[in-house]
mmCIF file of C-alpha atoms in Angstrom:
data_model
loop_
_atom_site.group_PDB
_atom_site.id
_atom_site.type_symbol
_atom_site.label_atom_id
_atom_site.label_comp_id
_atom_site.label_asym_id
_atom_site.label_seq_id
_atom_site.Cartn_x
_atom_site.Cartn_y
_atom_site.Cartn_z
ATOM 1 C CA MET A 11 29.689 -34.370 69.738
ATOM 2 C CA TRP A 12 26.459 -34.504 71.734
ATOM 3 C CA LYS A 13 25.472 -31.001 70.599
ATOM 4 C CA SER A 14 26.101 -31.826 66.979
ATOM 5 C CA HIS A 15 24.047 -34.969 67.205
ATOM 6 C CA SER A 16 21.244 -33.080 68.909
ATOM 7 C CA THR A 17 21.239 -30.412 66.179
ATOM 8 C CA THR A 18 21.124 -33.048 63.435
ATOM 9 C CA SER A 19 18.266 -34.838 65.101
ATOM 10 C CA THR A 20 16.322 -31.602 65.479
ATOM 11 C CA GLY A 21 16.815 -30.730 61.757
ATOM 12 C CA SER A 22 15.649 -34.160 60.677
ATOM 13 C CA ARG A 23 12.502 -33.898 62.801
ATOM 14 C CA ASN A 24 11.706 -30.464 61.358
ATOM 15 C CA SER A 25 12.189 -31.723 57.807
ATOM 16 C CA PHE A 26 9.922 -34.693 58.501
ATOM 17 C CA ARG A 27 7.237 -32.416 59.943
ATOM 18 C CA ALA A 28 7.393 -30.093 56.914
ATOM 19 C CA THR A 29 7.131 -33.023 54.524
ATOM 20 C CA SER A 30 4.208 -34.406 56.436
ATOM 21 C CA VAL A 31 2.397 -31.065 56.331
ATOM 22 C CA LEU A 32 2.952 -30.732 52.557
ATOM 23 C CA PHE A 33 1.748 -34.294 52.047
ATOM 24 C CA LEU A 34 -1.382 -33.604 54.049
ATOM 25 C CA ILE A 35 -2.022 -30.378 52.142
ATOM 26 C CA GLY A 36 -1.434 -32.097 48.795
ATOM 27 C CA GLY A 37 -3.661 -34.944 49.755
ATOM 28 C CA ALA A 38 -6.329 -32.538 50.840
ATOM 29 C CA ILE A 39 -6.206 -30.657 47.515
ATOM 30 C CA LEU A 40 -6.534 -33.878 45.540
ATOM 31 C CA GLN A 41 -10.178 -33.800 46.423
ATOM 32 C CA PRO A 42 -12.635 -31.093 47.467
ATOM 33 C CA VAL A 43 -12.449 -30.368 51.146
ATOM 34 C CA ASP A 44 -15.369 -29.797 53.418
ATOM 35 C CA TRP A 45 -13.810 -27.037 55.465
ATOM 36 C CA LEU A 46 -13.639 -24.618 52.457
ATOM 37 C CA PRO A 47 -16.644 -23.061 50.752
ATOM 38 C CA ASP A 48 -17.647 -24.690 47.470
ATOM 39 C CA PHE A 49 -16.801 -21.594 45.418
ATOM 40 C CA LEU A 50 -13.165 -22.004 46.569
ATOM 41 C CA SER A 51 -12.865 -25.755 46.986
ATOM 42 C CA TYR A 52 -13.826 -26.843 43.477
ATOM 43 C CA PRO A 53 -11.867 -24.168 41.581
ATOM 44 C CA LEU A 54 -8.734 -24.961 43.583
ATOM 45 C CA PHE A 55 -9.211 -28.641 42.904
ATOM 46 C CA TRP A 56 -9.634 -27.961 39.134
ATOM 47 C CA ILE A 57 -6.553 -25.694 39.082
ATOM 48 C CA TYR A 58 -4.503 -28.392 40.747
ATOM 49 C CA LEU A 59 -5.534 -31.008 38.212
ATOM 50 C CA ASN A 60 -4.926 -28.688 35.188
ATOM 51 C CA GLN A 61 -1.905 -26.747 36.354
ATOM 52 C CA THR A 62 0.212 -27.813 33.309
ATOM 53 C CA LEU A 63 -2.465 -26.669 30.871
ATOM 54 C CA ILE A 64 -2.901 -23.403 32.743
ATOM 55 C CA ALA A 65 0.847 -22.780 32.777
ATOM 56 C CA GLY A 66 0.981 -23.416 29.014
ATOM 57 C CA CYS A 67 -1.881 -20.980 28.400
ATOM 58 C CA PHE A 68 -0.108 -18.325 30.414
ATOM 59 C CA ALA A 69 3.089 -18.940 28.450
ATOM 60 C CA VAL A 70 1.215 -18.545 25.141
ATOM 61 C CA LEU A 71 -0.438 -15.350 26.383
ATOM 62 C CA ILE A 72 2.864 -13.859 27.536
ATOM 63 C CA GLY A 73 4.484 -14.808 24.230
ATOM 64 C CA TRP A 74 1.662 -13.190 22.260
ATOM 65 C CA LEU A 75 1.912 -10.002 24.299
ATOM 66 C CA THR A 76 5.673 -9.953 23.781
ATOM 67 C CA VAL A 77 5.363 -10.383 20.016
ATOM 68 C CA LYS A 78 2.696 -7.680 19.897
ATOM 69 C CA ALA A 79 4.913 -5.277 21.818
ATOM 70 C CA ILE A 80 7.877 -5.993 19.534
ATOM 71 C CA ARG A 81 5.765 -5.476 16.402
ATOM 72 C CA ARG A 82 4.448 -2.210 17.764
ATOM 73 C CA GLN A 83 7.980 -1.039 18.490
ATOM 74 C CA ILE A 84 9.116 -2.002 14.978
ATOM 75 C CA SER A 85 6.120 -0.204 13.462
ATOM 76 C CA LEU A 86 6.870 2.907 15.500
ATOM 77 C CA GLN A 87 10.507 2.860 14.428
ATOM 78 C CA LYS A 88 9.443 2.472 10.782
ATOM 79 C CA GLU A 89 7.062 5.432 11.094
ATOM 80 C CA LEU A 90 9.817 7.549 12.617
ATOM 81 C CA GLU A 91 12.240 6.512 9.873
ATOM 82 C CA ASP A 92 9.668 7.276 7.154
ATOM 83 C CA GLU A 93 9.024 10.681 8.680
ATOM 84 C CA ARG A 94 12.748 11.393 8.889
ATOM 85 C CA ARG A 95 13.184 10.293 5.285
ATOM 86 C CA ARG A 96 10.212 12.391 4.161
ATOM 87 C CA ARG A 97 11.602 15.497 5.841
ATOM 88 C CA SER A 98 15.056 14.851 4.424
ATOM 89 C CA HIS A 99 13.668 14.415 0.909
ATOM 90 C CA LEU A 100 11.496 17.528 1.274
ATOM 91 C CA ALA A 101 14.553 19.532 2.253
ATOM 92 C CA THR A 102 16.510 18.085 -0.672
ATOM 93 C CA VAL A 103 13.806 18.631 -3.287
ATOM 94 C CA SER A 104 13.026 22.151 -2.089
ATOM 95 C CA GLY A 105 16.564 23.117 -3.008
ATOM 96 C CA LEU A 106 16.327 21.611 -6.508
ATOM 97 C CA THR A 107 14.305 24.424 -8.075
ATOM 98 C CA LEU A 108 17.412 26.064 -9.523
ATOM 99 C CA THR A 109 18.799 22.641 -10.424
ATOM 100 C CA PHE A 110 15.858 21.689 -12.640
ATOM 101 C CA SER A 111 15.767 25.217 -14.088
ATOM 102 C CA GLU A 112 19.404 24.746 -15.108
ATOM 103 C CA ILE A 113 18.584 21.403 -16.725
ATOM 104 C CA ILE A 114 15.703 22.993 -18.653
ATOM 105 C CA GLU A 115 18.058 25.711 -19.910
ATOM 106 C CA TYR A 116 20.515 23.015 -20.990
ATOM 107 C CA ALA A 117 17.768 21.137 -22.854
ATOM 108 C CA GLU A 118 16.613 24.288 -24.647
ATOM 109 C CA ALA A 119 20.212 25.042 -25.617
ATOM 110 C CA CYS A 120 20.502 21.522 -27.029
ATOM 111 C CA TRP A 121 17.299 22.123 -28.990
ATOM 112 C CA HIS A 122 18.762 25.262 -30.581
ATOM 113 C CA SER A 123 21.987 23.359 -31.331
ATOM 114 C CA SER A 124 19.921 20.731 -33.129
ATOM 115 C CA ILE A 125 18.245 23.428 -35.194
ATOM 116 C CA ARG A 126 21.676 24.780 -36.124
ATOM 117 C CA MET A 127 22.678 21.260 -37.139
ATOM 118 C CA LEU A 128 19.680 21.126 -39.448
ATOM 119 C CA GLN A 129 20.746 24.425 -40.935
ATOM 120 C CA LYS A 130 24.303 23.147 -41.416
ATOM 121 C CA TRP A 131 23.212 19.758 -42.700
ATOM 122 C CA GLN A 132 22.620 20.923 -46.284
ATOM 123 C CA GLU A 133 25.841 22.911 -46.165
ATOM 124 C CA TYR A 134 27.619 19.779 -44.984
ATOM 125 C CA GLN A 135 26.183 17.744 -47.847
ATOM 126 C CA GLU A 136 27.522 20.250 -50.363
ATOM 127 C CA TRP A 137 30.972 20.306 -48.779
ATOM 128 C CA ASP A 138 33.496 18.669 -51.141
ATOM 129 C CA ARG A 139 35.804 17.521 -48.286
ATOM 130 C CA THR A 140 38.782 19.078 -50.081
ATOM 131 C CA SER A 141 38.573 22.571 -48.673
ATOM 132 C CA THR A 142 38.851 23.638 -45.054
ATOM 133 C CA HIS A 143 35.490 24.375 -43.547
ATOM 134 C CA GLU A 144 34.444 24.881 -39.969
ATOM 135 C CA PHE A 145 30.932 24.317 -38.682
ATOM 136 C CA GLN A 146 30.042 26.386 -35.640
ATOM 137 C CA LEU A 147 27.424 24.430 -33.695
ATOM 138 C CA GLY A 148 27.751 25.967 -30.239
ATOM 139 C CA LEU A 149 27.090 22.852 -28.147
ATOM 140 C CA PRO A 150 26.048 23.590 -24.546
ATOM 141 C CA GLN A 151 28.038 22.418 -21.540
ATOM 142 C CA PHE A 152 26.558 19.397 -19.802
ATOM 143 C CA PRO A 153 25.368 20.430 -16.282
ATOM 144 C CA PHE A 154 27.208 17.797 -14.238
ATOM 145 C CA ASP A 155 26.645 19.561 -10.900
ATOM 146 C CA ALA A 156 22.905 19.783 -11.490
ATOM 147 C CA PHE A 157 22.600 16.087 -12.244
ATOM 148 C CA ARG A 158 24.645 15.232 -9.155
ATOM 149 C CA GLU A 159 21.917 16.933 -7.124
ATOM 150 C CA VAL A 160 19.323 14.850 -8.962
ATOM 151 C CA GLN A 161 21.330 11.750 -8.084
ATOM 152 C CA LYS A 162 21.186 12.685 -4.385
ATOM 153 C CA ALA A 163 17.424 13.229 -4.543
ATOM 154 C CA ILE A 164 16.929 9.682 -5.870
ATOM 155 C CA GLU A 165 18.216 8.240 -2.577
ATOM 156 C CA THR A 166 15.407 9.767 -0.491
ATOM 157 C CA ALA A 167 12.541 9.942 -2.998
ATOM 158 C CA GLU A 168 9.552 7.616 -2.958
ATOM 159 C CA PRO A 169 9.866 4.634 -5.327
ATOM 160 C CA GLU A 170 7.594 6.117 -8.005
ATOM 161 C CA ASP A 171 9.381 9.479 -8.025
ATOM 162 C CA ALA A 172 12.826 7.908 -7.656
ATOM 163 C CA LYS A 173 12.195 5.900 -10.831
ATOM 164 C CA LYS A 174 11.350 9.047 -12.821
ATOM 165 C CA LEU A 175 14.349 10.925 -11.458
ATOM 166 C CA ALA A 176 16.543 7.967 -12.386
ATOM 167 C CA GLU A 177 15.077 7.945 -15.903
ATOM 168 C CA LEU A 178 15.872 11.651 -16.255
ATOM 169 C CA LEU A 179 19.446 11.033 -15.092
ATOM 170 C CA SER A 180 19.958 8.014 -17.369
ATOM 171 C CA PHE A 181 18.409 9.590 -20.431
ATOM 172 C CA ALA A 182 20.409 12.802 -19.978
ATOM 173 C CA GLN A 183 23.635 10.813 -20.238
ATOM 174 C CA ILE A 184 22.394 9.044 -23.359
ATOM 175 C CA GLN A 185 21.272 12.352 -24.892
ATOM 176 C CA ASN A 186 24.632 13.965 -24.168
ATOM 177 C CA SER A 187 26.459 11.026 -25.722
ATOM 178 C CA ARG A 188 24.320 11.090 -28.862
ATOM 179 C CA LEU A 189 24.653 14.835 -29.310
ATOM 180 C CA ALA A 190 28.431 14.822 -28.848
ATOM 181 C CA SER A 191 28.826 11.893 -31.263
ATOM 182 C CA LEU A 192 26.650 13.599 -33.865
ATOM 183 C CA ALA A 193 28.447 16.933 -33.525
ATOM 184 C CA GLN A 194 31.861 15.336 -34.033
ATOM 185 C CA GLN A 195 30.824 14.216 -37.515
ATOM 186 C CA PHE A 196 30.552 17.852 -38.617
ATOM 187 C CA PHE A 197 34.237 18.547 -38.060
ATOM 188 C CA PRO A 198 36.901 17.585 -40.638
ATOM 189 C CA ALA A 199 39.396 16.509 -37.968
ATOM 190 C CA THR A 200 37.069 13.861 -36.614
ATOM 191 C CA HIS A 201 35.052 13.031 -39.718
ATOM 192 C CA ASP A 202 35.162 9.472 -40.950
ATOM 193 C CA GLN A 203 34.899 9.429 -44.733
ATOM 194 C CA ARG A 204 32.896 6.210 -44.557
ATOM 195 C CA SER A 205 30.193 7.735 -42.379
ATOM 196 C CA VAL A 206 27.295 9.820 -43.561
ATOM 197 C CA ILE A 207 25.318 12.209 -41.411
ATOM 198 C CA VAL A 208 21.757 11.027 -41.732
ATOM 199 C CA LYS A 209 19.175 13.760 -41.345
ATOM 200 C CA PRO A 210 16.891 11.704 -39.035
ATOM 201 C CA ASN A 211 19.808 11.511 -36.592
ATOM 202 C CA VAL A 212 19.684 15.291 -36.337
ATOM 203 C CA TYR A 213 15.923 15.050 -35.822
ATOM 204 C CA ARG A 214 16.548 12.591 -33.025
ATOM 205 C CA ALA A 215 18.905 15.054 -31.327
ATOM 206 C CA ALA A 216 16.083 17.611 -31.342
ATOM 207 C CA ARG A 217 13.649 15.037 -29.976
ATOM 208 C CA ASP A 218 16.066 14.072 -27.185
ATOM 209 C CA ALA A 219 16.414 17.702 -26.161
ATOM 210 C CA LEU A 220 12.637 18.075 -25.982
ATOM 211 C CA GLU A 221 12.269 14.964 -23.827
ATOM 212 C CA ILE A 222 14.903 16.251 -21.387
ATOM 213 C CA ARG A 223 13.069 19.570 -21.239
ATOM 214 C CA PHE A 224 9.655 18.026 -20.548
ATOM 215 C CA ARG A 225 11.007 15.613 -17.945
ATOM 216 C CA ALA A 226 12.848 18.401 -16.151
ATOM 217 C CA SER A 227 9.830 20.732 -16.293
ATOM 218 C CA ARG A 228 7.696 18.137 -14.509
ATOM 219 C CA CYS A 229 10.418 17.674 -11.914
ATOM 220 C CA LEU A 230 10.491 21.452 -11.473
ATOM 221 C CA THR A 231 6.745 21.475 -10.769
ATOM 222 C CA TYR A 232 7.331 18.753 -8.187
ATOM 223 C CA ALA A 233 10.238 20.665 -6.607
ATOM 224 C CA ARG A 234 8.024 23.732 -6.230
ATOM 225 C CA GLN A 235 5.580 21.490 -4.325
ATOM 226 C CA LEU A 236 2.838 22.151 -6.866
ATOM 227 C CA SER A 237 2.293 18.394 -7.240
ATOM 228 C CA GLN A 238 2.659 15.472 -4.845
ATOM 229 C CA HIS A 239 4.456 13.287 -7.387
ATOM 230 C CA ILE A 240 6.357 13.759 -10.632
ATOM 231 C CA ASP A 241 3.997 13.647 -13.588
ATOM 232 C CA ASN A 242 4.526 11.325 -16.528
ATOM 233 C CA LEU A 243 5.986 12.438 -19.836
ATOM 234 C CA PRO A 244 3.240 14.409 -21.676
ATOM 235 C CA ASP A 245 1.613 13.330 -24.904
ATOM 236 C CA PHE A 246 2.314 14.850 -28.315
ATOM 237 C CA SER A 247 -0.052 17.789 -27.749
ATOM 238 C CA ALA A 248 2.554 19.345 -25.447
ATOM 239 C CA VAL A 249 5.127 19.054 -28.248
ATOM 240 C CA GLU A 250 2.788 20.802 -30.671
ATOM 241 C CA GLU A 251 2.298 23.596 -28.164
ATOM 242 C CA PHE A 252 6.072 23.958 -27.813
ATOM 243 C CA LEU A 253 6.527 24.111 -31.605
ATOM 244 C CA PHE A 254 3.841 26.764 -31.794
ATOM 245 C CA PHE A 255 5.777 29.104 -29.506
ATOM 246 C CA VAL A 256 9.227 28.210 -30.895
ATOM 247 C CA SER A 257 8.879 28.818 -34.604
ATOM 248 C CA THR A 258 11.441 27.347 -36.986
ATOM 249 C CA GLN A 259 11.650 26.780 -40.715
ATOM 250 C CA TYR A 260 11.907 23.033 -40.028
ATOM 251 C CA GLU A 261 8.688 22.922 -38.040
ATOM 252 C CA GLY A 262 6.801 20.794 -40.573
ATOM 253 C CA GLU A 263 9.381 18.038 -40.978
ATOM 254 C CA LEU A 264 10.203 18.084 -37.264
ATOM 255 C CA ARG A 265 6.521 17.749 -36.426
ATOM 256 C CA GLU A 266 6.194 14.627 -38.570
ATOM 257 C CA TYR A 267 9.282 13.021 -37.048
ATOM 258 C CA LEU A 268 8.327 13.873 -33.472
ATOM 259 C CA LYS A 269 4.790 12.617 -33.953
ATOM 260 C CA ALA A 270 6.079 9.246 -35.153
ATOM 261 C CA THR A 271 8.767 8.797 -32.508
ATOM 262 C CA TRP A 272 7.573 10.698 -29.432
ATOM 263 C CA HIS A 273 6.351 7.627 -27.528
ATOM 264 C CA GLN A 274 9.322 5.470 -28.512
ATOM 265 C CA HIS A 275 11.165 4.714 -25.281
ATOM 266 C CA TRP A 276 14.853 5.572 -25.383
ATOM 267 C CA ALA A 277 15.856 2.334 -23.631
ATOM 268 C CA SER A 278 14.699 0.295 -26.649
ATOM 269 C CA GLU A 279 16.925 2.255 -29.040
ATOM 270 C CA ARG A 280 20.519 1.521 -29.797
ATOM 271 C CA THR A 281 22.764 4.215 -28.390
ATOM 272 C CA THR A 282 24.944 6.069 -30.898
ATOM 273 C CA GLY A 283 28.496 6.678 -29.779
ATOM 274 C CA PRO A 284 30.082 6.025 -26.380
ATOM 275 C CA MET A 285 28.074 6.464 -23.236
ATOM 276 C CA ALA A 286 28.757 9.525 -21.122
ATOM 277 C CA LYS A 287 31.219 8.839 -18.353
ATOM 278 C CA ASP A 288 30.287 8.702 -14.722
ATOM 279 C CA LEU A 289 29.043 11.981 -13.305
ATOM 280 C CA ARG A 290 31.491 11.721 -10.443
ATOM 281 C CA THR A 291 34.526 11.780 -12.711
ATOM 282 C CA GLN A 292 33.416 14.425 -15.244
ATOM 283 C CA SER A 293 33.109 17.825 -13.679
ATOM 284 C CA ASP A 294 34.736 19.981 -16.326
#
């Protein structure tokens, strides 16, 4: 019991001495002291009086540095992601040369089918509907696999190029739907006696084929890395140049129709016939 009491008394005295020393030090700092040089005494006195403000300034500084570091990290991650996306898109587009060539071949085949429709149109008008008659149009097969590759390229392309690739994909489905609907009217088994094949509809099929061709040709130039972005649809001078090299007996009337409708956007027109089904489900 005596030892315990002695230990307690010793601890109390030590605590009192420590408190007294801190009190004396605090009291000394409350005012400049004579035993310190002035260049230390006054700054310490000012720091003591403004310690809350100083602590707040340090907190703001640390917060600003933290935010700056986080933003820099986010920016670095974005740059790395953009570079990864750019390389992925470059690898994808570099392999699309054959894809766009296949689409151009499809568009040219559709053009020739439209010319055959023009040739059969007069024959169709003279058909009396009572005899059996078959119209050989030779419609090309829609390149579903090629347009699936275009669909993949949209995911990694830059916004401007992705929009043009999407327009090519969308318009190709509309063009295929229009052409198939128009071709069905030439066959007795599917012909509706109330419908009449209007010649401008055949012109429109030729125009659609040309637009697919020109869109795909600009995508082909982009895939060959001859341009940084996909060029816009050309003006009518490119159509005239095409008609010059592809001679046809309907060149005059086609020229007039194409000149009047070339800049008419397909999205503002009413689609004829059912839309083409999803590319994922039609592979045959």
